[in-house]
Amino acid sequence: MDIYLLEAIINGILLGGVLALLALGLNLIFGVIDVVWICYADIVMCGMYAIFFLYAQYHVPLPLAFLIAIIGIAALGILVHLFIIAPVLDSAPINQLLATGGLLFFLQSFATLLFGTDFRNIGVRLPVLEVATIYVSFARLIAFAVALIGAVALYVFLKRTYIGTAIRAISQDREIVGLMGVDQRRIYLVVSGIGGALAGLAACLLALQYDVHPFIGNTFGPVIFMICVLGGLGNMIGGFIAAFVISQIIAIGGYYSSTELSYVFAFTFFIVLMFIRPRGLFAP
Amino acid sequence: MNLNHVLWAVGLAILIALPFLAPPYFLHLVIQILIWAFIYTAWSLMGRFGFVSFGHGAFLGVGAYVPALLWNYYGLTPWLGIPLGVAGAVLLAIVVGYPCFRRRVVGHYFALVTLALSQVVLLSLVAARDITGGSLGFTQKAVGHSWYALQFPEKGYFYVIAVLLWLAGLAAWRSIDRGIGREALEAISEDEDAAAAVGIDVMRQKMRVTIVSAALTAVGGAIYGQYVMYLNPETVSGIAVSLQIVFAAIAGGVYSLLGPSVGSLLTLSLTEGLRVWFGTDYIGAANTIYGILLVLCIIFMPQGIVGSLQGMRRRGAIAKPLVTLDRQSATRRPSSAAQ
Amino acid sequence: MTPMLSLATVSAAYGSFQALFGVSLDVARGEAVGVIGPNGAGKTTLMRVISGILPMRDGTMSIEGREIGGLPAHRVVEQGIAHVPENRRLFPRLSVEENLRIGAFIPSARARFAEQLDWVYQLFPRLKERRGQPAGTMSGGEQQMCAIARALMSKPKVLLMDEPSAGLAPIVVQQVFELVHRIRAEGLTVLIVEQNVQQVLDVVDRAYLLEVGAIKLSGTAAELKGNSFIREAYMGL
């Protein structure tokens, strides 16, 4: 096999890890609260800016900067729920979609206002590994590993704890969980916080690889939605697998043509698949 | 003659008088408001029946780029290029719309499939950078005043075109509002199965409104392109412009004739006003405030501005949501009942 | 003696549609009480109001003298009321044991989870065999057992059962009513809503007849079994 193709495939798998992490966060929020956060990728952008300023500007040690970003973005997630989602919870689904869309506008423009449109890099240069003449970026490798650890941690949390079980239960029967003593509003806050924390974690991983700018959300936001829908909105395992399918299409497509066209392939694949399986790849 | 007729008469009189009185900058703003009002009205033809499309960025992009490309590379007059662009947009609408409706892709899923369509057009335009100039944008070859090229350096011509276009959009809205198709479409957005059961051709009604909406949007994109004489993939396609269309239409209100136009008037004068106010020192300030207003509008005026004003006028009227999604999607929650 | 559960002139409505009109009823400690009546009489509404899923419009409601009217559902459970909902409403994709774990969500029950789990597995050995299976894949009767067990996990004082026999095969219905016997033997207070009048009157001490959202009749099980109106209208005798 062509060595560069192999390299593309490996990079695709590594990219898939971060996308899978984001898809998990978005799917968790959708599955439990039944709201699509159109602005999810822009919340990641906030996290990337937080890391940039903490580390590159104020010289906070990187691990501490990461920790602060994760906690900060988790708090942001809770605030988004309290101030934007909670007031429209009983509205038509499209109003909820639009409320988070308004937040998308706000976050992008506010970031432009505060930081300008410059591309900023935290300036951490990690080595490139060479394994049998294949070059693999160390940053991507770390991102992949951490994303997997994050996904496993989430899985254990959902599987083993009372709150986790309640979170899974609530997406199966919204009304009846109250009878079990579960306070729906509290679960929503917890889930928004976890969704935010996952976005914060993804921000850490992306900050190592990409420059941050106010519109970075537009580049991978639509891809995340596509992954979630492909896996079946709310289906976390489906989304996890779909992340790797899509990242492979992007990676291999990018190898044979250009980056933009590889995304065109991915989106087209998505549209066609929606016609074949309208409720996602893994719908029963 | 009632109050409404008087208001219309006054409004039209102002529109006719404007080009003679207004300074060029102001006229420029009005032309943009009218063109976008036309596009938002075209979107609301679908939106009001619960088909929330984020794909209008795709129709807009095809409508704008096809005539521009044909003009630059083949010298084809926009009088033929525009119909070809519209045909392209309609084809796209059919290719995506038909399977969507057949396979019952509704609600969130419909929104996200159409969003993907917008991205496909955006990214294709960027990828074909050898032809389209990619994200640097595309400028039509200017030939000065020409009916053949549909280029007019004087704003007055485009002003007339924009007014006529806008009126045509309103007429289309009204004909659907008054036509028998409206009840069928409302029934479909309430409950598709029930509508089919009483003999409504669900497919035909949905396709009809989708094709009309896509075609008009493409026309809007073409005229916009002819007017500004510069196209950029980001401003005529993709997620950003699609969101802009959905927002402005809904902010104005999709259930009333002038709702989308009010949305255009308010959003454009707001962003323009804020832009002038803040100047170039604070890039993003205008859109920041715009974003906040959007969120507040959706939380506190869920029927759109015009809808809320009408609601205040006849108090006690039953509140309608911004848009009612197909019922299947509104009730389709992951619950045990669905198992 | 204060009754275990007491409702006085409770009214409830769905929007502008009033479903309950001043319902009063008492259940003494350790007693089993039935609520019977036709479809649409408001039986399920009554259950939903007691457990707090549907807010009460008017009236008072208390458990052991403590007011619970107006509490949200998740607070009512903490007061010692567990509700086995109509149609069981298990979490179909969670395993049996996870369903039971959710049943023990309230802090007081979490502390005693292992103990309670042993107890319900003893009551329903079948569930222990199926503990790892997704709840939605079990038979109707097993699902009903699981729903009851889930409610018992919170160690309630009062068990509300809404149509436990609905949709089950006759032989399974028999088993479900035997379960009610066993639960009573464990000292629980039971309020049960049923359309299966004849059989429910065999397991309860007293019963109320609910028609169009109001109590029409009440008495001991024996009295109601002998009542000619009940016999004709509800038992087809």
mmCIF file of C-alpha atoms in Angstrom, chain A residues 30-31 33-36 38 83-84 87-89 91-99 101-106 109-110 112-114 117 170-174 218 222 225-226 229 232-233 258 260-261 263-264 267-268 270-271 274-280, chain B residues 52 54 95-97 99-100 103-106 108-109 111-113 115-117 119-120 123-124 126-127 129 234 239-240 243-244 246-247 250 282-285 287-288 290-292 294-295 298-299 302 321-325 329-330 332-337:
data_model
loop_
_atom_site.group_PDB
_atom_site.id
_atom_site.type_symbol
_atom_site.label_atom_id
_atom_site.label_comp_id
_atom_site.label_asym_id
_atom_site.label_seq_id
_atom_site.Cartn_x
_atom_site.Cartn_y
_atom_site.Cartn_z
ATOM 1 C CA PHE A 30 -29.293 16.021 22.714
ATOM 2 C CA GLY A 31 -30.159 12.622 24.149
ATOM 3 C CA ILE A 33 -32.189 17.529 27.086
ATOM 4 C CA ASP A 34 -33.494 17.033 23.532
ATOM 5 C CA VAL A 35 -31.862 20.239 22.336
ATOM 6 C CA VAL A 36 -29.256 20.594 19.581
ATOM 7 C CA ILE A 38 -25.748 24.565 17.125
ATOM 8 C CA PHE A 83 -29.850 31.432 30.532
ATOM 9 C CA ILE A 84 -30.595 30.233 27.027
ATOM 10 C CA PRO A 87 -36.243 29.581 29.079
ATOM 11 C CA VAL A 88 -37.053 27.880 25.757
ATOM 12 C CA LEU A 89 -37.314 24.276 26.986
ATOM 13 C CA SER A 91 -40.879 25.995 23.016
ATOM 14 C CA ALA A 92 -40.936 24.379 19.591
ATOM 15 C CA PRO A 93 -37.696 22.487 18.844
ATOM 16 C CA ILE A 94 -36.784 24.937 16.128
ATOM 17 C CA ASN A 95 -36.852 27.845 18.582
ATOM 18 C CA GLN A 96 -34.352 25.987 20.700
ATOM 19 C CA LEU A 97 -32.167 25.418 17.668
ATOM 20 C CA LEU A 98 -32.367 29.105 16.845
ATOM 21 C CA ALA A 99 -31.652 30.257 20.378
ATOM 22 C CA GLY A 101 -27.824 29.698 16.774
ATOM 23 C CA GLY A 102 -28.135 33.230 18.160
ATOM 24 C CA LEU A 103 -25.513 32.309 20.707
ATOM 25 C CA LEU A 104 -23.296 31.136 17.834
ATOM 26 C CA PHE A 105 -23.525 34.591 16.249
ATOM 27 C CA PHE A 106 -22.841 36.176 19.598
ATOM 28 C CA SER A 109 -18.740 38.234 16.951
ATOM 29 C CA PHE A 110 -17.789 38.756 20.560
ATOM 30 C CA THR A 112 -13.917 39.045 16.933
ATOM 31 C CA LEU A 113 -14.565 42.124 19.025
ATOM 32 C CA LEU A 114 -12.278 41.032 21.852
ATOM 33 C CA THR A 117 -9.634 37.999 13.449
ATOM 34 C CA ILE A 170 -34.025 10.195 31.322
ATOM 35 C CA SER A 171 -33.488 9.897 27.585
ATOM 36 C CA GLN A 172 -35.666 6.777 27.544
ATOM 37 C CA ASP A 173 -38.583 8.102 29.554
ATOM 38 C CA ARG A 174 -38.599 11.752 30.465
ATOM 39 C CA ASN A 218 -17.586 26.981 11.368
ATOM 40 C CA PRO A 222 -21.119 21.192 10.810
ATOM 41 C CA PHE A 225 -23.598 17.613 13.691
ATOM 42 C CA MET A 226 -23.259 15.397 10.708
ATOM 43 C CA VAL A 229 -27.004 12.589 12.973
ATOM 44 C CA GLY A 232 -28.407 8.649 15.289
ATOM 45 C CA LEU A 233 -29.004 11.808 17.348
ATOM 46 C CA SER A 258 -8.101 18.699 -1.715
ATOM 47 C CA GLU A 260 -12.357 21.157 0.751
ATOM 48 C CA LEU A 261 -13.347 18.415 -1.650
ATOM 49 C CA TYR A 263 -15.376 17.648 3.144
ATOM 50 C CA VAL A 264 -17.671 17.822 0.122
ATOM 51 C CA PHE A 267 -21.212 15.931 3.437
ATOM 52 C CA THR A 268 -22.476 14.270 0.277
ATOM 53 C CA PHE A 270 -23.962 12.118 4.785
ATOM 54 C CA ILE A 271 -26.853 13.423 2.680
ATOM 55 C CA MET A 274 -29.740 10.067 5.344
ATOM 56 C CA PHE A 275 -31.905 8.967 2.441
ATOM 57 C CA ILE A 276 -30.964 5.354 2.919
ATOM 58 C CA ARG A 277 -31.137 5.371 6.704
ATOM 59 C CA PRO A 278 -33.078 8.479 7.789
ATOM 60 C CA ARG A 279 -32.622 7.802 11.500
ATOM 61 C CA GLY A 280 -28.880 7.268 11.297
ATOM 62 C CA VAL B 52 -37.032 24.590 8.354
ATOM 63 C CA PHE B 54 -30.769 25.521 6.396
ATOM 64 C CA VAL B 95 -32.410 15.957 -5.801
ATOM 65 C CA VAL B 96 -32.267 16.634 -2.077
ATOM 66 C CA GLY B 97 -35.901 17.487 -1.344
ATOM 67 C CA PRO B 99 -35.667 11.776 -1.098
ATOM 68 C CA CYS B 100 -35.962 13.843 2.087
ATOM 69 C CA ARG B 103 -37.906 9.081 3.452
ATOM 70 C CA ARG B 104 -39.579 11.339 5.988
ATOM 71 C CA VAL B 105 -36.482 13.224 6.981
ATOM 72 C CA VAL B 106 -38.109 15.833 9.207
ATOM 73 C CA HIS B 108 -33.839 18.320 13.306
ATOM 74 C CA TYR B 109 -32.848 15.830 10.655
ATOM 75 C CA ALA B 111 -32.522 21.020 9.251
ATOM 76 C CA LEU B 112 -29.178 19.238 9.434
ATOM 77 C CA VAL B 113 -29.400 17.530 6.016
ATOM 78 C CA LEU B 115 -27.291 22.398 6.434
ATOM 79 C CA ALA B 116 -24.977 19.809 4.908
ATOM 80 C CA LEU B 117 -26.244 20.815 1.457
ATOM 81 C CA GLN B 119 -21.804 23.277 3.182
ATOM 82 C CA VAL B 120 -21.444 21.146 0.060
ATOM 83 C CA LEU B 123 -16.922 23.946 -0.023
ATOM 84 C CA SER B 124 -17.322 23.103 -3.712
ATOM 85 C CA VAL B 126 -13.936 27.080 -2.434
ATOM 86 C CA ALA B 127 -12.464 23.867 -3.832
ATOM 87 C CA ARG B 129 -10.752 27.937 -6.729
ATOM 88 C CA GLU B 234 -18.965 32.759 2.584
ATOM 89 C CA ILE B 239 -23.901 27.789 7.274
ATOM 90 C CA ALA B 240 -23.489 31.497 8.045
ATOM 91 C CA LEU B 243 -28.519 30.939 9.542
ATOM 92 C CA GLN B 244 -28.815 34.601 8.579
ATOM 93 C CA VAL B 246 -33.534 31.642 8.882
ATOM 94 C CA PHE B 247 -33.008 34.178 11.626
ATOM 95 C CA ILE B 250 -38.209 34.160 11.757
ATOM 96 C CA TYR B 282 -14.681 47.647 16.896
ATOM 97 C CA ILE B 283 -15.071 44.912 14.323
ATOM 98 C CA GLY B 284 -17.611 42.442 15.631
ATOM 99 C CA ALA B 285 -19.367 44.844 17.992
ATOM 100 C CA ASN B 287 -22.799 41.413 15.328
ATOM 101 C CA THR B 288 -22.288 40.897 19.047
ATOM 102 C CA TYR B 290 -27.130 41.464 16.897
ATOM 103 C CA GLY B 291 -26.503 38.023 18.423
ATOM 104 C CA ILE B 292 -27.745 39.121 21.832
ATOM 105 C CA LEU B 294 -31.522 37.386 18.372
ATOM 106 C CA VAL B 295 -31.371 35.293 21.506
ATOM 107 C CA ILE B 298 -36.366 34.102 20.477
ATOM 108 C CA ILE B 299 -36.819 33.886 24.227
ATOM 109 C CA PRO B 302 -41.356 33.612 20.112
ATOM 110 C CA PRO B 321 -44.753 29.119 17.963
ATOM 111 C CA LEU B 322 -42.203 30.697 15.636
ATOM 112 C CA VAL B 323 -42.563 27.754 13.383
ATOM 113 C CA THR B 324 -44.369 24.526 13.963
ATOM 114 C CA LEU B 325 -42.294 21.567 13.020
ATOM 115 C CA SER B 329 -40.603 15.492 14.983
ATOM 116 C CA ALA B 330 -42.115 17.611 17.733
ATOM 117 C CA ARG B 332 -40.537 12.243 18.510
ATOM 118 C CA ARG B 333 -38.641 12.100 21.735
ATOM 119 C CA PRO B 334 -36.695 9.119 22.830
ATOM 120 C CA SER B 335 -39.274 7.636 25.130
ATOM 121 C CA SER B 336 -40.392 4.167 25.942
ATOM 122 C CA ALA B 337 -43.535 4.736 23.946
#
